[in-house]
Amino acid sequence: GEQVEQLPSSLIVQEGASVLINCSYTDSASVYFPWYKQEPGKRLQFIIDIRSNMERKQTQRLTLLFDKKTKHLSLHITATQPGDSAIYFCSASRGSSGSWQLIFGSGTQLTVMP
Amino acid sequence: DAAVTQKPRYLIKMKGQEAEMKCIPEKGHTAVFWYQQKQSKELKFLIYFQNQQPLDQIDMVKERFSAVCPSSSLCSLGIRTCEAEDSALYLCSSSLGEQYFGPGTRLTVL
């Protein structure tokens, strides 16, 4: 079945820095890749997604890059703030939207120091 | 605001006991998913319902869990005989497109 690898497992940066989180997947049938953020004690929150017919998606301070050939994704967060501190998860799905099960990476714990 | 609701938020069971947790999906959402999260990471898919019918589940669920959606507004996940390894946060999500997650039920098995 699908396996999703996510690196790094943790990141500690100063406020204002940019960070890069990488994910790779194994199943060529995966076509939808949503990312979620989980703050302590809060529910998983959708932050950005990309489909396999796209190479890049950007929203505010988030840029998501997708390489179908290498089965690799990377999430770039710019101008980080302490409020960005959370665990970030990438995921992969065979469904074209969220109406199919998600296979998650192991998460990246991001800590942004003021 | 409509949101996925899960009850109870916390559940403590002794090894060998039965456990049950409930999920109220967002109104109008036809797909419901259950995931297990251990150690604040390790999110694992468990089972998936579409229009109240189970469409896919992992072997562990088939063997030791029971899951139903008796209505479009209620789903439940049960563990027939709790084991220590079942201690985890159980997350429910619902979807009409993107998945929205509930706050989870934290199960502790002693």
mmCIF file with all atom_site columns, C-alpha atoms in Angstrom:
data_model
loop_
_atom_site.group_PDB
_atom_site.id
_atom_site.type_symbol
_atom_site.label_atom_id
_atom_site.label_alt_id
_atom_site.label_comp_id
_atom_site.label_asym_id
_atom_site.label_entity_id
_atom_site.label_seq_id
_atom_site.pdbx_PDB_ins_code
_atom_site.Cartn_x
_atom_site.Cartn_y
_atom_site.Cartn_z
_atom_site.occupancy
_atom_site.B_iso_or_equiv
_atom_site.pdbx_formal_charge
_atom_site.auth_seq_id
_atom_site.auth_comp_id
_atom_site.auth_asym_id
_atom_site.auth_atom_id
_atom_site.pdbx_PDB_model_num
ATOM 1   C CA . GLY A 1 1   ? 0.000   0.000  0.000   1.00 0.00 ? 1   GLY A CA 1
ATOM 2   C CA . GLU A 1 2   ? 0.867   3.667  -0.081  1.00 0.00 ? 2   GLU A CA 1
ATOM 3   C CA . GLN A 1 3   ? 3.692   4.879  2.140   1.00 0.00 ? 3   GLN A CA 1
ATOM 4   C CA . VAL A 1 4   ? 4.383   8.534  2.807   1.00 0.00 ? 4   VAL A CA 1
ATOM 5   C CA . GLU A 1 5   ? 7.721   9.654  4.182   1.00 0.00 ? 5   GLU A CA 1
ATOM 6   C CA . GLN A 1 6   ? 8.049   13.110 5.708   1.00 0.00 ? 6   GLN A CA 1
ATOM 7   C CA . LEU A 1 7   ? 11.187  14.958 6.686   1.00 0.00 ? 7   LEU A CA 1
ATOM 8   C CA . PRO A 1 8   ? 12.426  16.533 8.807   1.00 0.00 ? 8   PRO A CA 1
ATOM 9   C CA . SER A 1 9   ? 10.691  15.267 11.939  1.00 0.00 ? 9   SER A CA 1
ATOM 10  C CA . SER A 1 10  ? 11.318  18.560 13.713  1.00 0.00 ? 10  SER A CA 1
ATOM 11  C CA . LEU A 1 11  ? 12.391  22.108 12.955  1.00 0.00 ? 11  LEU A CA 1
ATOM 12  C CA . ILE A 1 12  ? 13.244  24.984 15.269  1.00 0.00 ? 12  ILE A CA 1
ATOM 13  C CA . VAL A 1 13  ? 13.585  28.422 13.667  1.00 0.00 ? 13  VAL A CA 1
ATOM 14  C CA . GLN A 1 14  ? 13.596  32.078 14.578  1.00 0.00 ? 14  GLN A CA 1
ATOM 15  C CA . GLU A 1 15  ? 10.566  34.206 13.766  1.00 0.00 ? 15  GLU A CA 1
ATOM 16  C CA . GLY A 1 16  ? 10.791  35.490 10.209  1.00 0.00 ? 16  GLY A CA 1
ATOM 17  C CA . ALA A 1 17  ? 12.730  32.538 8.845   1.00 0.00 ? 17  ALA A CA 1
ATOM 18  C CA . SER A 1 18  ? 11.536  30.332 5.997   1.00 0.00 ? 18  SER A CA 1
ATOM 19  C CA . VAL A 1 19  ? 11.147  26.576 6.349   1.00 0.00 ? 19  VAL A CA 1
ATOM 20  C CA . LEU A 1 20  ? 10.905  23.652 3.960   1.00 0.00 ? 20  LEU A CA 1
ATOM 21  C CA . ILE A 1 21  ? 9.107   20.398 4.691   1.00 0.00 ? 21  ILE A CA 1
ATOM 22  C CA . ASN A 1 22  ? 9.566   17.476 2.329   1.00 0.00 ? 22  ASN A CA 1
ATOM 23  C CA . CYS A 1 23  ? 7.353   14.497 1.588   1.00 0.00 ? 23  CYS A CA 1
ATOM 24  C CA . SER A 1 24  ? 7.683   11.560 -0.720  1.00 0.00 ? 24  SER A CA 1
ATOM 25  C CA . TYR A 1 25  ? 5.140   8.891  -1.581  1.00 0.00 ? 25  TYR A CA 1
ATOM 26  C CA . THR A 1 26  ? 5.264   5.490  -3.228  1.00 0.00 ? 26  THR A CA 1
ATOM 27  C CA . ASP A 1 27  ? 1.885   4.835  -4.878  1.00 0.00 ? 27  ASP A CA 1
ATOM 28  C CA . SER A 1 28  ? 1.630   6.131  -8.445  1.00 0.00 ? 28  SER A CA 1
ATOM 29  C CA . ALA A 1 29  ? -2.162  5.969  -8.099  1.00 0.00 ? 29  ALA A CA 1
ATOM 30  C CA . SER A 1 30  ? -2.170  8.780  -5.513  1.00 0.00 ? 30  SER A CA 1
ATOM 31  C CA . VAL A 1 31  ? -3.520  11.947 -7.098  1.00 0.00 ? 31  VAL A CA 1
ATOM 32  C CA . TYR A 1 32  ? -4.481  14.263 -4.257  1.00 0.00 ? 32  TYR A CA 1
ATOM 33  C CA . PHE A 1 33  ? -2.174  15.629 -1.568  1.00 0.00 ? 33  PHE A CA 1
ATOM 34  C CA . PRO A 1 34  ? -3.664  17.715 1.243   1.00 0.00 ? 34  PRO A CA 1
ATOM 35  C CA . TRP A 1 35  ? -1.585  19.132 4.067   1.00 0.00 ? 35  TRP A CA 1
ATOM 36  C CA . TYR A 1 36  ? -2.785  19.649 7.606   1.00 0.00 ? 36  TYR A CA 1
ATOM 37  C CA . LYS A 1 37  ? -1.603  21.539 10.652  1.00 0.00 ? 37  LYS A CA 1
ATOM 38  C CA . GLN A 1 38  ? -2.179  20.378 14.242  1.00 0.00 ? 38  GLN A CA 1
ATOM 39  C CA . GLU A 1 39  ? -1.645  22.793 17.098  1.00 0.00 ? 39  GLU A CA 1
ATOM 40  C CA . PRO A 1 40  ? -1.458  21.422 20.659  1.00 0.00 ? 40  PRO A CA 1
ATOM 41  C CA . GLY A 1 41  ? -4.899  20.430 21.876  1.00 0.00 ? 41  GLY A CA 1
ATOM 42  C CA . LYS A 1 42  ? -6.575  21.515 18.641  1.00 0.00 ? 42  LYS A CA 1
ATOM 43  C CA . ARG A 1 43  ? -8.077  19.584 15.777  1.00 0.00 ? 43  ARG A CA 1
ATOM 44  C CA . LEU A 1 44  ? -6.293  18.903 12.496  1.00 0.00 ? 44  LEU A CA 1
ATOM 45  C CA . GLN A 1 45  ? -6.705  21.920 10.249  1.00 0.00 ? 45  GLN A CA 1
ATOM 46  C CA . PHE A 1 46  ? -6.485  21.809 6.461   1.00 0.00 ? 46  PHE A CA 1
ATOM 47  C CA . ILE A 1 47  ? -3.929  24.315 5.144   1.00 0.00 ? 47  ILE A CA 1
ATOM 48  C CA . ILE A 1 48  ? -3.263  23.610 1.469   1.00 0.00 ? 48  ILE A CA 1
ATOM 49  C CA . ASP A 1 49  ? -3.621  20.883 -1.133  1.00 0.00 ? 49  ASP A CA 1
ATOM 50  C CA . ILE A 1 50  ? -2.450  20.013 -4.609  1.00 0.00 ? 50  ILE A CA 1
ATOM 51  C CA . ARG A 1 51  ? -3.578  17.601 -7.276  1.00 0.00 ? 51  ARG A CA 1
ATOM 52  C CA . SER A 1 52  ? -1.316  15.541 -9.482  1.00 0.00 ? 52  SER A CA 1
ATOM 53  C CA . ASN A 1 53  ? -2.094  17.639 -12.568 1.00 0.00 ? 53  ASN A CA 1
ATOM 54  C CA . MET A 1 54  ? -0.484  20.666 -10.930 1.00 0.00 ? 54  MET A CA 1
ATOM 55  C CA . GLU A 1 55  ? 3.138   21.527 -10.159 1.00 0.00 ? 55  GLU A CA 1
ATOM 56  C CA . ARG A 1 56  ? 2.719   24.433 -7.801  1.00 0.00 ? 56  ARG A CA 1
ATOM 57  C CA . LYS A 1 57  ? 0.150   26.008 -5.540  1.00 0.00 ? 57  LYS A CA 1
ATOM 58  C CA . GLN A 1 58  ? 0.510   29.108 -3.423  1.00 0.00 ? 58  GLN A CA 1
ATOM 59  C CA . THR A 1 59  ? -1.620  30.673 -0.755  1.00 0.00 ? 59  THR A CA 1
ATOM 60  C CA . GLN A 1 60  ? -0.450  33.571 1.379   1.00 0.00 ? 60  GLN A CA 1
ATOM 61  C CA . ARG A 1 61  ? 2.808   32.407 3.013   1.00 0.00 ? 61  ARG A CA 1
ATOM 62  C CA . LEU A 1 62  ? 2.537   28.793 1.840   1.00 0.00 ? 62  LEU A CA 1
ATOM 63  C CA . THR A 1 63  ? 3.936   27.402 -1.417  1.00 0.00 ? 63  THR A CA 1
ATOM 64  C CA . LEU A 1 64  ? 3.432   23.742 -2.257  1.00 0.00 ? 64  LEU A CA 1
ATOM 65  C CA . LEU A 1 65  ? 5.533   22.166 -4.997  1.00 0.00 ? 65  LEU A CA 1
ATOM 66  C CA . PHE A 1 66  ? 4.769   18.798 -6.576  1.00 0.00 ? 66  PHE A CA 1
ATOM 67  C CA . ASP A 1 67  ? 6.998   16.602 -8.748  1.00 0.00 ? 67  ASP A CA 1
ATOM 68  C CA . LYS A 1 68  ? 5.040   13.685 -10.180 1.00 0.00 ? 68  LYS A CA 1
ATOM 69  C CA . LYS A 1 69  ? 8.117   12.112 -11.741 1.00 0.00 ? 69  LYS A CA 1
ATOM 70  C CA . THR A 1 70  ? 10.022  11.827 -8.467  1.00 0.00 ? 70  THR A CA 1
ATOM 71  C CA . LYS A 1 71  ? 6.879   11.437 -6.324  1.00 0.00 ? 71  LYS A CA 1
ATOM 72  C CA . HIS A 1 72  ? 7.987   14.292 -4.155  1.00 0.00 ? 72  HIS A CA 1
ATOM 73  C CA . LEU A 1 73  ? 6.289   17.275 -2.533  1.00 0.00 ? 73  LEU A CA 1
ATOM 74  C CA . SER A 1 74  ? 7.698   20.195 -0.612  1.00 0.00 ? 74  SER A CA 1
ATOM 75  C CA . LEU A 1 75  ? 5.935   22.806 1.484   1.00 0.00 ? 75  LEU A CA 1
ATOM 76  C CA . HIS A 1 76  ? 7.638   26.148 1.828   1.00 0.00 ? 76  HIS A CA 1
ATOM 77  C CA . ILE A 1 77  ? 6.509   28.464 4.626   1.00 0.00 ? 77  ILE A CA 1
ATOM 78  C CA . THR A 1 78  ? 7.853   32.017 4.517   1.00 0.00 ? 78  THR A CA 1
ATOM 79  C CA . ALA A 1 79  ? 8.015   34.723 7.184   1.00 0.00 ? 79  ALA A CA 1
ATOM 80  C CA . THR A 1 80  ? 7.243   32.279 9.978   1.00 0.00 ? 80  THR A CA 1
ATOM 81  C CA . GLN A 1 81  ? 5.490   33.498 13.120  1.00 0.00 ? 81  GLN A CA 1
ATOM 82  C CA . PRO A 1 82  ? 5.200   31.921 16.592  1.00 0.00 ? 82  PRO A CA 1
ATOM 83  C CA . GLY A 1 83  ? 1.579   31.124 15.684  1.00 0.00 ? 83  GLY A CA 1
ATOM 84  C CA . ASP A 1 84  ? 2.880   28.797 12.969  1.00 0.00 ? 84  ASP A CA 1
ATOM 85  C CA . SER A 1 85  ? 4.254   26.477 15.677  1.00 0.00 ? 85  SER A CA 1
ATOM 86  C CA . ALA A 1 86  ? 2.464   23.162 15.179  1.00 0.00 ? 86  ALA A CA 1
ATOM 87  C CA . ILE A 1 87  ? 2.847   19.688 13.744  1.00 0.00 ? 87  ILE A CA 1
ATOM 88  C CA . TYR A 1 88  ? 2.512   19.696 9.962   1.00 0.00 ? 88  TYR A CA 1
ATOM 89  C CA . PHE A 1 89  ? 1.313   16.590 8.123   1.00 0.00 ? 89  PHE A CA 1
ATOM 90  C CA . CYS A 1 90  ? 1.414   15.773 4.453   1.00 0.00 ? 90  CYS A CA 1
ATOM 91  C CA . SER A 1 91  ? -0.938  13.146 3.103   1.00 0.00 ? 91  SER A CA 1
ATOM 92  C CA . ALA A 1 92  ? -1.713  11.275 -0.086  1.00 0.00 ? 92  ALA A CA 1
ATOM 93  C CA . SER A 1 93  ? -4.957  9.938  -1.489  1.00 0.00 ? 93  SER A CA 1
ATOM 94  C CA . ARG A 1 94  ? -6.130  7.979  -4.503  1.00 0.00 ? 94  ARG A CA 1
ATOM 95  C CA . GLY A 1 95  ? -9.276  10.065 -4.611  1.00 0.00 ? 95  GLY A CA 1
ATOM 96  C CA . SER A 1 96  ? -9.288  13.306 -6.555  1.00 0.00 ? 96  SER A CA 1
ATOM 97  C CA . SER A 1 97  ? -10.487 15.126 -3.444  1.00 0.00 ? 97  SER A CA 1
ATOM 98  C CA . GLY A 1 98  ? -10.893 14.323 0.226   1.00 0.00 ? 98  GLY A CA 1
ATOM 99  C CA . SER A 1 99  ? -13.566 11.709 -0.399  1.00 0.00 ? 99  SER A CA 1
ATOM 100 C CA . TRP A 1 100 ? -11.091 8.843  -0.061  1.00 0.00 ? 100 TRP A CA 1
ATOM 101 C CA . GLN A 1 101 ? -8.846  7.769  2.770   1.00 0.00 ? 101 GLN A CA 1
ATOM 102 C CA . LEU A 1 102 ? -5.718  9.783  3.463   1.00 0.00 ? 102 LEU A CA 1
ATOM 103 C CA . ILE A 1 103 ? -2.347  8.169  4.089   1.00 0.00 ? 103 ILE A CA 1
ATOM 104 C CA . PHE A 1 104 ? -0.336  10.497 6.297   1.00 0.00 ? 104 PHE A CA 1
ATOM 105 C CA . GLY A 1 105 ? 3.335   11.201 6.715   1.00 0.00 ? 105 GLY A CA 1
ATOM 106 C CA . SER A 1 106 ? 4.820   11.029 10.200  1.00 0.00 ? 106 SER A CA 1
ATOM 107 C CA . GLY A 1 107 ? 4.595   14.773 10.774  1.00 0.00 ? 107 GLY A CA 1
ATOM 108 C CA . THR A 1 108 ? 7.024   17.668 11.185  1.00 0.00 ? 108 THR A CA 1
ATOM 109 C CA . GLN A 1 109 ? 7.078   19.482 14.522  1.00 0.00 ? 109 GLN A CA 1
ATOM 110 C CA . LEU A 1 110 ? 7.721   23.154 13.731  1.00 0.00 ? 110 LEU A CA 1
ATOM 111 C CA . THR A 1 111 ? 8.710   25.494 16.559  1.00 0.00 ? 111 THR A CA 1
ATOM 112 C CA . VAL A 1 112 ? 9.037   29.194 15.764  1.00 0.00 ? 112 VAL A CA 1
ATOM 113 C CA . MET A 1 113 ? 10.922  31.149 18.426  1.00 0.00 ? 113 MET A CA 1
ATOM 114 C CA . PRO A 1 114 ? 9.967   34.810 18.933  1.00 0.00 ? 114 PRO A CA 1
ATOM 115 C CA . ASP B 2 1   ? -20.446 26.947 12.789  1.00 0.00 ? 1   ASP B CA 1
ATOM 116 C CA . ALA B 2 2   ? -20.974 23.387 11.640  1.00 0.00 ? 2   ALA B CA 1
ATOM 117 C CA . ALA B 2 3   ? -18.113 21.154 12.693  1.00 0.00 ? 3   ALA B CA 1
ATOM 118 C CA . VAL B 2 4   ? -17.367 17.510 13.190  1.00 0.00 ? 4   VAL B CA 1
ATOM 119 C CA . THR B 2 5   ? -18.240 16.544 16.771  1.00 0.00 ? 5   THR B CA 1
ATOM 120 C CA . GLN B 2 6   ? -16.817 13.607 18.697  1.00 0.00 ? 6   GLN B CA 1
ATOM 121 C CA . LYS B 2 7   ? -17.911 12.168 22.029  1.00 0.00 ? 7   LYS B CA 1
ATOM 122 C CA . PRO B 2 8   ? -16.669 11.453 24.560  1.00 0.00 ? 8   PRO B CA 1
ATOM 123 C CA . ARG B 2 9   ? -13.501 13.533 24.482  1.00 0.00 ? 9   ARG B CA 1
ATOM 124 C CA . TYR B 2 10  ? -11.792 11.202 26.948  1.00 0.00 ? 10  TYR B CA 1
ATOM 125 C CA . LEU B 2 11  ? -12.322 7.515  27.630  1.00 0.00 ? 11  LEU B CA 1
ATOM 126 C CA . ILE B 2 12  ? -10.557 5.296  30.144  1.00 0.00 ? 12  ILE B CA 1
ATOM 127 C CA . LYS B 2 13  ? -10.949 1.529  29.939  1.00 0.00 ? 13  LYS B CA 1
ATOM 128 C CA . MET B 2 14  ? -9.373  -1.475 31.575  1.00 0.00 ? 14  MET B CA 1
ATOM 129 C CA . LYS B 2 15  ? -7.737  -4.073 29.387  1.00 0.00 ? 15  LYS B CA 1
ATOM 130 C CA . GLY B 2 16  ? -10.401 -6.443 28.105  1.00 0.00 ? 16  GLY B CA 1
ATOM 131 C CA . GLN B 2 17  ? -13.274 -3.965 28.359  1.00 0.00 ? 17  GLN B CA 1
ATOM 132 C CA . GLU B 2 18  ? -15.363 -2.737 25.464  1.00 0.00 ? 18  GLU B CA 1
ATOM 133 C CA . ALA B 2 19  ? -15.078 0.875  24.284  1.00 0.00 ? 19  ALA B CA 1
ATOM 134 C CA . GLU B 2 20  ? -17.349 2.979  22.115  1.00 0.00 ? 20  GLU B CA 1
ATOM 135 C CA . MET B 2 21  ? -16.908 6.436  20.668  1.00 0.00 ? 21  MET B CA 1
ATOM 136 C CA . LYS B 2 22  ? -19.209 8.522  18.501  1.00 0.00 ? 22  LYS B CA 1
ATOM 137 C CA . CYS B 2 23  ? -18.851 10.975 15.665  1.00 0.00 ? 23  CYS B CA 1
ATOM 138 C CA . ILE B 2 24  ? -21.349 13.466 14.317  1.00 0.00 ? 24  ILE B CA 1
ATOM 139 C CA . PRO B 2 25  ? -20.223 14.452 10.810  1.00 0.00 ? 25  PRO B CA 1
ATOM 140 C CA . GLU B 2 26  ? -20.799 17.864 9.271   1.00 0.00 ? 26  GLU B CA 1
ATOM 141 C CA . LYS B 2 27  ? -24.303 18.185 7.897   1.00 0.00 ? 27  LYS B CA 1
ATOM 142 C CA . GLY B 2 28  ? -24.475 17.123 4.271   1.00 0.00 ? 28  GLY B CA 1
ATOM 143 C CA . HIS B 2 29  ? -21.141 15.315 4.270   1.00 0.00 ? 29  HIS B CA 1
ATOM 144 C CA . THR B 2 30  ? -21.475 11.853 2.759   1.00 0.00 ? 30  THR B CA 1
ATOM 145 C CA . ALA B 2 31  ? -18.048 10.414 3.564   1.00 0.00 ? 31  ALA B CA 1
ATOM 146 C CA . VAL B 2 32  ? -16.875 9.626  7.101   1.00 0.00 ? 32  VAL B CA 1
ATOM 147 C CA . PHE B 2 33  ? -13.409 8.443  8.070   1.00 0.00 ? 33  PHE B CA 1
ATOM 148 C CA . TRP B 2 34  ? -11.800 7.176  11.265  1.00 0.00 ? 34  TRP B CA 1
ATOM 149 C CA . TYR B 2 35  ? -8.089  7.544  11.981  1.00 0.00 ? 35  TYR B CA 1
ATOM 150 C CA . GLN B 2 36  ? -5.923  6.519  14.928  1.00 0.00 ? 36  GLN B CA 1
ATOM 151 C CA . GLN B 2 37  ? -3.185  8.859  16.150  1.00 0.00 ? 37  GLN B CA 1
ATOM 152 C CA . LYS B 2 38  ? -0.462  7.702  18.517  1.00 0.00 ? 38  LYS B CA 1
ATOM 153 C CA . GLN B 2 39  ? 2.210   9.780  20.229  1.00 0.00 ? 39  GLN B CA 1
ATOM 154 C CA . SER B 2 40  ? 0.799   12.952 18.647  1.00 0.00 ? 40  SER B CA 1
ATOM 155 C CA . LYS B 2 41  ? 2.009   11.804 15.239  1.00 0.00 ? 41  LYS B CA 1
ATOM 156 C CA . GLU B 2 42  ? 1.509   8.452  13.479  1.00 0.00 ? 42  GLU B CA 1
ATOM 157 C CA . LEU B 2 43  ? -1.904  9.074  11.907  1.00 0.00 ? 43  LEU B CA 1
ATOM 158 C CA . LYS B 2 44  ? -3.265  5.759  10.665  1.00 0.00 ? 44  LYS B CA 1
ATOM 159 C CA . PHE B 2 45  ? -6.373  5.252  8.531   1.00 0.00 ? 45  PHE B CA 1
ATOM 160 C CA . LEU B 2 46  ? -8.848  2.781  10.079  1.00 0.00 ? 46  LEU B CA 1
ATOM 161 C CA . ILE B 2 47  ? -12.145 2.716  8.170   1.00 0.00 ? 47  ILE B CA 1
ATOM 162 C CA . TYR B 2 48  ? -14.125 4.763  5.657   1.00 0.00 ? 48  TYR B CA 1
ATOM 163 C CA . PHE B 2 49  ? -17.874 5.098  5.064   1.00 0.00 ? 49  PHE B CA 1
ATOM 164 C CA . GLN B 2 50  ? -19.611 6.547  2.038   1.00 0.00 ? 50  GLN B CA 1
ATOM 165 C CA . ASN B 2 51  ? -23.346 7.219  2.430   1.00 0.00 ? 51  ASN B CA 1
ATOM 166 C CA . GLN B 2 52  ? -23.260 5.164  5.664   1.00 0.00 ? 52  GLN B CA 1
ATOM 167 C CA . GLN B 2 53  ? -21.798 2.078  3.941   1.00 0.00 ? 53  GLN B CA 1
ATOM 168 C CA . PRO B 2 54  ? -18.295 0.857  4.865   1.00 0.00 ? 54  PRO B CA 1
ATOM 169 C CA . LEU B 2 55  ? -16.121 0.960  1.758   1.00 0.00 ? 55  LEU B CA 1
ATOM 170 C CA . ASP B 2 56  ? -12.638 0.196  3.075   1.00 0.00 ? 56  ASP B CA 1
ATOM 171 C CA . GLN B 2 57  ? -10.990 -0.782 6.368   1.00 0.00 ? 57  GLN B CA 1
ATOM 172 C CA . ILE B 2 58  ? -7.700  -2.120 7.571   1.00 0.00 ? 58  ILE B CA 1
ATOM 173 C CA . ASP B 2 59  ? -7.337  -5.676 8.871   1.00 0.00 ? 59  ASP B CA 1
ATOM 174 C CA . MET B 2 60  ? -7.087  -4.560 12.511  1.00 0.00 ? 60  MET B CA 1
ATOM 175 C CA . VAL B 2 61  ? -10.554 -3.035 12.290  1.00 0.00 ? 61  VAL B CA 1
ATOM 176 C CA . LYS B 2 62  ? -12.045 -6.172 10.775  1.00 0.00 ? 62  LYS B CA 1
ATOM 177 C CA . GLU B 2 63  ? -10.588 -8.282 13.568  1.00 0.00 ? 63  GLU B CA 1
ATOM 178 C CA . ARG B 2 64  ? -11.197 -6.277 16.745  1.00 0.00 ? 64  ARG B CA 1
ATOM 179 C CA . PHE B 2 65  ? -13.255 -3.192 16.024  1.00 0.00 ? 65  PHE B CA 1
ATOM 180 C CA . SER B 2 66  ? -16.875 -2.558 15.158  1.00 0.00 ? 66  SER B CA 1
ATOM 181 C CA . ALA B 2 67  ? -17.906 0.505  13.188  1.00 0.00 ? 67  ALA B CA 1
ATOM 182 C CA . VAL B 2 68  ? -21.276 1.628  11.918  1.00 0.00 ? 68  VAL B CA 1
ATOM 183 C CA . CYS B 2 69  ? -23.055 4.723  10.668  1.00 0.00 ? 69  CYS B CA 1
ATOM 184 C CA . PRO B 2 70  ? -26.702 4.112  11.569  1.00 0.00 ? 70  PRO B CA 1
ATOM 185 C CA . SER B 2 71  ? -27.684 7.474  10.149  1.00 0.00 ? 71  SER B CA 1
ATOM 186 C CA . SER B 2 72  ? -26.171 10.262 8.087   1.00 0.00 ? 72  SER B CA 1
ATOM 187 C CA . SER B 2 73  ? -25.720 12.233 11.274  1.00 0.00 ? 73  SER B CA 1
ATOM 188 C CA . LEU B 2 74  ? -24.100 9.639  13.520  1.00 0.00 ? 74  LEU B CA 1
ATOM 189 C CA . CYS B 2 75  ? -21.256 7.149  13.261  1.00 0.00 ? 75  CYS B CA 1
ATOM 190 C CA . SER B 2 76  ? -19.657 5.062  15.980  1.00 0.00 ? 76  SER B CA 1
ATOM 191 C CA . LEU B 2 77  ? -16.410 3.187  16.410  1.00 0.00 ? 77  LEU B CA 1
ATOM 192 C CA . GLY B 2 78  ? -16.160 0.410  18.959  1.00 0.00 ? 78  GLY B CA 1
ATOM 193 C CA . ILE B 2 79  ? -13.395 -1.789 20.255  1.00 0.00 ? 79  ILE B CA 1
ATOM 194 C CA . ARG B 2 80  ? -14.669 -5.189 21.337  1.00 0.00 ? 80  ARG B CA 1
ATOM 195 C CA . THR B 2 81  ? -11.819 -6.008 23.729  1.00 0.00 ? 81  THR B CA 1
ATOM 196 C CA . CYS B 2 82  ? -9.449  -3.157 24.553  1.00 0.00 ? 82  CYS B CA 1
ATOM 197 C CA . GLU B 2 83  ? -5.731  -3.776 24.587  1.00 0.00 ? 83  GLU B CA 1
ATOM 198 C CA . ALA B 2 84  ? -2.955  -1.487 25.832  1.00 0.00 ? 84  ALA B CA 1
ATOM 199 C CA . GLU B 2 85  ? -1.868  -0.827 22.233  1.00 0.00 ? 85  GLU B CA 1
ATOM 200 C CA . ASP B 2 86  ? -5.286  0.713  21.528  1.00 0.00 ? 86  ASP B CA 1
ATOM 201 C CA . SER B 2 87  ? -4.421  3.733  23.692  1.00 0.00 ? 87  SER B CA 1
ATOM 202 C CA . ALA B 2 88  ? -4.518  6.571  21.189  1.00 0.00 ? 88  ALA B CA 1
ATOM 203 C CA . LEU B 2 89  ? -6.423  9.583  19.920  1.00 0.00 ? 89  LEU B CA 1
ATOM 204 C CA . TYR B 2 90  ? -9.220  8.463  17.603  1.00 0.00 ? 90  TYR B CA 1
ATOM 205 C CA . LEU B 2 91  ? -10.063 11.055 14.985  1.00 0.00 ? 91  LEU B CA 1
ATOM 206 C CA . CYS B 2 92  ? -13.172 11.215 12.880  1.00 0.00 ? 92  CYS B CA 1
ATOM 207 C CA . SER B 2 93  ? -13.367 13.285 9.712   1.00 0.00 ? 93  SER B CA 1
ATOM 208 C CA . SER B 2 94  ? -16.137 13.951 7.247   1.00 0.00 ? 94  SER B CA 1
ATOM 209 C CA . SER B 2 95  ? -15.971 15.115 3.685   1.00 0.00 ? 95  SER B CA 1
ATOM 210 C CA . LEU B 2 96  ? -17.904 16.415 0.755   1.00 0.00 ? 96  LEU B CA 1
ATOM 211 C CA . GLY B 2 97  ? -14.589 17.393 -0.844  1.00 0.00 ? 97  GLY B CA 1
ATOM 212 C CA . GLU B 2 98  ? -11.808 18.217 1.611   1.00 0.00 ? 98  GLU B CA 1
ATOM 213 C CA . GLN B 2 99  ? -11.791 16.358 4.940   1.00 0.00 ? 99  GLN B CA 1
ATOM 214 C CA . TYR B 2 100 ? -12.730 18.184 8.128   1.00 0.00 ? 100 TYR B CA 1
ATOM 215 C CA . PHE B 2 101 ? -11.593 16.641 11.374  1.00 0.00 ? 101 PHE B CA 1
ATOM 216 C CA . GLY B 2 102 ? -13.195 16.407 14.787  1.00 0.00 ? 102 GLY B CA 1
ATOM 217 C CA . PRO B 2 103 ? -11.309 17.032 18.042  1.00 0.00 ? 103 PRO B CA 1
ATOM 218 C CA . GLY B 2 104 ? -10.869 13.329 18.701  1.00 0.00 ? 104 GLY B CA 1
ATOM 219 C CA . THR B 2 105 ? -11.590 10.874 21.495  1.00 0.00 ? 105 THR B CA 1
ATOM 220 C CA . ARG B 2 106 ? -8.545  10.108 23.623  1.00 0.00 ? 106 ARG B CA 1
ATOM 221 C CA . LEU B 2 107 ? -8.689  6.475  24.735  1.00 0.00 ? 107 LEU B CA 1
ATOM 222 C CA . THR B 2 108 ? -6.489  5.258  27.549  1.00 0.00 ? 108 THR B CA 1
ATOM 223 C CA . VAL B 2 109 ? -6.396  1.531  28.208  1.00 0.00 ? 109 VAL B CA 1
ATOM 224 C CA . LEU B 2 110 ? -5.057  0.568  31.634  1.00 0.00 ? 110 LEU B CA 1
#
